[in-house]
Amino acid sequence: ELKVEQNPLFLSMQEGKNYTIYCNYSTTSDRLYWYRQDPGKSLESLFVLLSNGAVKQEGRLMASLDTKARLSTLHITAAVHDLSATYFCAVDLNTGNQFYFGTGTSLTVIP
Amino acid sequence: NAGVTQTPKFRVLKTGQSMTLLCAQDMNHEYMYWYRQDPGMGLRLIHYSVGEGTTAKGEVPDGYNVSRLKKQNFLLGLESAAPSQTSVYFCASSTGQGFRYEQYFGPGTRLTVT
């Protein structure tokens, strides 16, 4: 069974600051996904990382994947309040069938 | 283009009752999935389907059954509900093309079993 761990689980940060969320997984995979969930809402796809060394950026968020270290990072630059949400990473076993999600990182950006 | 829709949005069941959750997608996706989300545990895959007429078990399939008679619909059934099945249920779909299995999620169904 694949284990996916995120840290931190809770993150409170001030507007304008930078921070990184980490996603570690326990077995070989070169496909990793990041999602955002607002309270009481569904999940929205942010990034799809499909190979070692992949880097994707959208606005103040940048995601990267190191398959050798089994690690993905989600970096937040100059945080703004609108980024407050829960962020999940998910890994699939290179089949598209079995997805394993991390427990999520609840991010609160304080003005 | 509605994307992924789920019916109902909320439901309260008594222990032992049965119900069916309906998921529909209009994106012509081959792959469909059912997840449950519990506090502090992220999402866990219940069952999935890789095409019309196919289903397979995920990480936590016990107590649930599924059917995919039409490509656009994926049904999740609870034959005899238990309080442990109180959760938020999400359906998702993905195209599966080009080894890109980015999932599109429905709005969720909040189920309470008393």
Coordinates of C-alpha atoms in Angstrom, one line a residue, chain B residues 8-83:
Chain B
P8 CA -28.1 13.9 -3.8
K9 CA -26.1 16.7 -2.1
F10 CA -27.2 15.7 1.4
R11 CA -28.8 12.6 2.9
V12 CA -29.5 11.3 6.4
L13 CA -30.0 7.5 6.7
K14 CA -30.8 5.3 9.6
T15 CA -28.6 2.3 10.3
G16 CA -29.6 -0.6 8.0
Q17 CA -31.2 1.5 5.3
S18 CA -30.0 1.4 1.7
M19 CA -29.3 4.1 -0.8
T20 CA -27.7 4.9 -4.1
L21 CA -25.5 7.9 -5.0
L22 CA -25.5 8.9 -8.6
C23 CA -22.5 10.5 -10.4
A24 CA -22.8 11.8 -13.9
Q25 CA -20.2 13.3 -16.2
D26 CA -20.6 15.0 -19.6
M27 CA -16.9 15.1 -20.6
N28 CA -16.8 11.7 -22.2
H29 CA -14.3 10.5 -19.7
E30 CA -13.4 6.8 -19.5
Y31 CA -12.3 6.6 -15.9
M32 CA -14.6 7.3 -13.0
Y33 CA -13.9 7.1 -9.2
W34 CA -15.7 7.1 -5.9
Y35 CA -14.0 8.5 -2.8
R36 CA -14.9 9.2 0.7
Q37 CA -13.4 12.0 2.7
D38 CA -13.2 11.9 6.5
P39 CA -11.7 14.5 8.8
G40 CA -7.9 14.1 9.1
M41 CA -7.7 11.3 6.6
G42 CA -7.7 12.9 3.2
L43 CA -9.6 11.1 0.4
R44 CA -9.7 7.3 0.2
L45 CA -10.7 5.5 -3.0
I46 CA -13.7 3.2 -2.6
H47 CA -14.2 1.9 -6.2
Y48 CA -13.3 2.9 -9.6
S49 CA -14.1 2.1 -13.2
V50 CA -11.9 2.2 -16.3
G51 CA -14.8 2.1 -18.8
E52 CA -18.4 1.3 -19.3
G53 CA -19.3 -2.1 -17.8
T54 CA -16.2 -2.3 -15.7
T55 CA -15.7 -1.8 -12.0
A56 CA -12.9 -2.5 -9.5
K57 CA -12.2 -2.2 -5.8
G58 CA -10.1 0.6 -4.4
E59 CA -8.6 1.1 -0.9
V60 CA -11.8 0.9 1.2
P61 CA -14.5 -1.1 -0.8
D62 CA -16.2 -2.9 2.1
G63 CA -19.9 -2.1 2.5
Y64 CA -20.2 -0.5 -0.9
N65 CA -21.1 -1.7 -4.4
V66 CA -20.9 0.1 -7.7
S67 CA -22.2 -0.1 -11.3
R68 CA -21.3 1.6 -14.5
L69 CA -23.9 0.6 -17.0
K70 CA -23.5 3.8 -19.1
K71 CA -20.2 5.6 -19.7
Q72 CA -21.5 8.8 -18.3
N73 CA -22.8 7.4 -15.0
F74 CA -21.2 5.8 -12.0
L75 CA -23.5 4.6 -9.2
L76 CA -22.4 3.9 -5.6
G77 CA -24.7 1.8 -3.5
L78 CA -24.9 1.2 0.3
E79 CA -26.9 -1.9 0.9
S80 CA -27.1 -1.6 4.7
A81 CA -25.8 1.7 6.0
A82 CA -23.7 1.8 9.1
P83 CA -22.6 4.8 11.2

